[in-house]
Amino acid sequence: MNFNQGVAESPPVRTLAKRQAVVAAAAQVFLEHGYDSASMDAIAQVAGVSKQTVYNHFPNKETLFAEVAEAQCRRFLELFAATEMAGDDPRSVLLTIGHAMVQTVLAPQSLRLYRIMVAVAPQFAGLGRAFFDMAPRKAVRRLSAYLERETGNGRLAARDPDRAAEHFFGMLTYNIHFRALFGMLEGEDAPERIARRVLDAVDAFLLAYGPRD
Amino acid sequence: MNFNQGVAESPPVRTLAKRQAVVAAAAQVFLEHGYDSASMDAIAQVAGVSKQTVYNHFPNKETLFAEVAEAQCRRFLELFAATEMAGDDPRSVLLTIGHAMVQTVLAPQSLRLYRIMVAVAPQFAGLGRAFFDMAPRKAVRRLSAYLERETGNGRLAARDPDRAAEHFFGMLTYNIHFRALFGMLEGEDAPERIARRVLDAVDAFLLAYGPRD
DNA sequence: GTCTATAAAGGGATAGAC
DNA sequence: GTCTATCCCTTTATAGAC
């Protein structure tokens, strides 16, 4: 008995499952080893299929990587965008969004994705743009829109909201991102240290962009 | 005629010259292609020696890379440290050091070194630490020491000078570093845009850490 | 120390049967 | 579509003559 409704163009279910297994395996292997060191053999093995099956769904390594990397960039965005910018006053909103940004930057998956995207950006120009759009650009735009509203309300004084948003994220992440990338965290990821870092950035931001007395 | 003074233990001049040629060629090839994609064949060819000569001076690819990467990290530091922190008031000093930092971050050699160090940091933990020490840490320490002096003078108000230095560099470089890494500069490296970026960071910094009225 | 030549292993991609 | 088996090239590293 075949419950497949049988649209001629749609592939059988088993085929789709194998394709998804390949994509999942590729994501795992690429993120762990990087583009060059990830072998199509390893991907096929992790997916539990033969290498020829991989090549049946993707013409070559580059194409497979492009699909996987783009999907990972979208996942990266969701990780940050899930945070509501809730709160009554700018200070509490900045604290919330600041914590979310630091957590996103420190997440192992984010670090792995960043590493690989930085390495391949010259080779895969389109993917570099995709990552930039997903990661810093959308985050800046989102915060910038909020800062502009609050400046209209007179609760902040950010004449150039895009630049102000960049300044906030920069103060927040500059040091800890480097530390995480180069294995120098040294306890800076402890919850109380992170809380202090976020507080310091919010305080400095409000001194620079808070309402003029 | 042989002008070599002939100390038995020191290698002949030709040998040393070949070793240096190998190191120079390795720096070029590694920085251009990354660690994995750089082949020992290519390095030997660029150096103008045989591959066996490369292996005669360095036991394997990892060792050669480690020597080259460490030397490049030192060069990276010099690029920034050459800037005098001259100027009468904090504002002009910050403008000078801000320009130097942006120029350093945008230099093609810096971007290449950053790309490769980010990629290999998990594999070469010691090199990651070396890069972190040379690049952000020493820069932060240097600025931090200045901020502490000026806070003592009453010309600034940076109670936590390390954190303040991080904030300055973060505001300065956050956005433009991403843009450069992912091919999204879009004219942000034009001199007047850079000048504006530095000005904005200095203004925001002085609002947050300038002397309290 | 330096070279030419080669070994040994792993990589991406394909052929052909089912 | 999927598999097994294989091609062909590149890679790191070594052997042996000079």
Short mmCIF file of C-alpha atoms (C1' of nucleotides) in Angstrom, two decimals, chain C:
data_model
loop_
_atom_site.label_atom_id
_atom_site.label_comp_id
_atom_site.label_asym_id
_atom_site.label_seq_id
_atom_site.Cartn_x
_atom_site.Cartn_y
_atom_site.Cartn_z
"C1'" DG C 1 72.46 20.76 2.58
"C1'" DT C 2 70.41 20.26 -1.57
"C1'" DC C 3 68.51 18.00 -5.24
"C1'" DT C 4 65.37 14.44 -8.19
"C1'" DA C 5 62.38 10.81 -7.72
"C1'" DT C 6 59.03 8.24 -5.29
"C1'" DA C 7 56.36 6.30 -1.74
"C1'" DA C 8 51.86 6.11 0.88
"C1'" DA C 9 47.59 8.05 1.94
"C1'" DG C 10 43.53 10.67 1.23
"C1'" DG C 11 40.84 13.75 -1.48
"C1'" DG C 12 36.80 14.83 -5.00
"C1'" DA C 13 34.36 12.90 -8.38
"C1'" DT C 14 32.57 9.04 -11.61
"C1'" DA C 15 31.19 4.19 -13.78
"C1'" DG C 16 28.08 0.78 -13.95
"C1'" DA C 17 25.13 -2.69 -11.69
"C1'" DC C 18 20.64 -3.07 -9.38
#
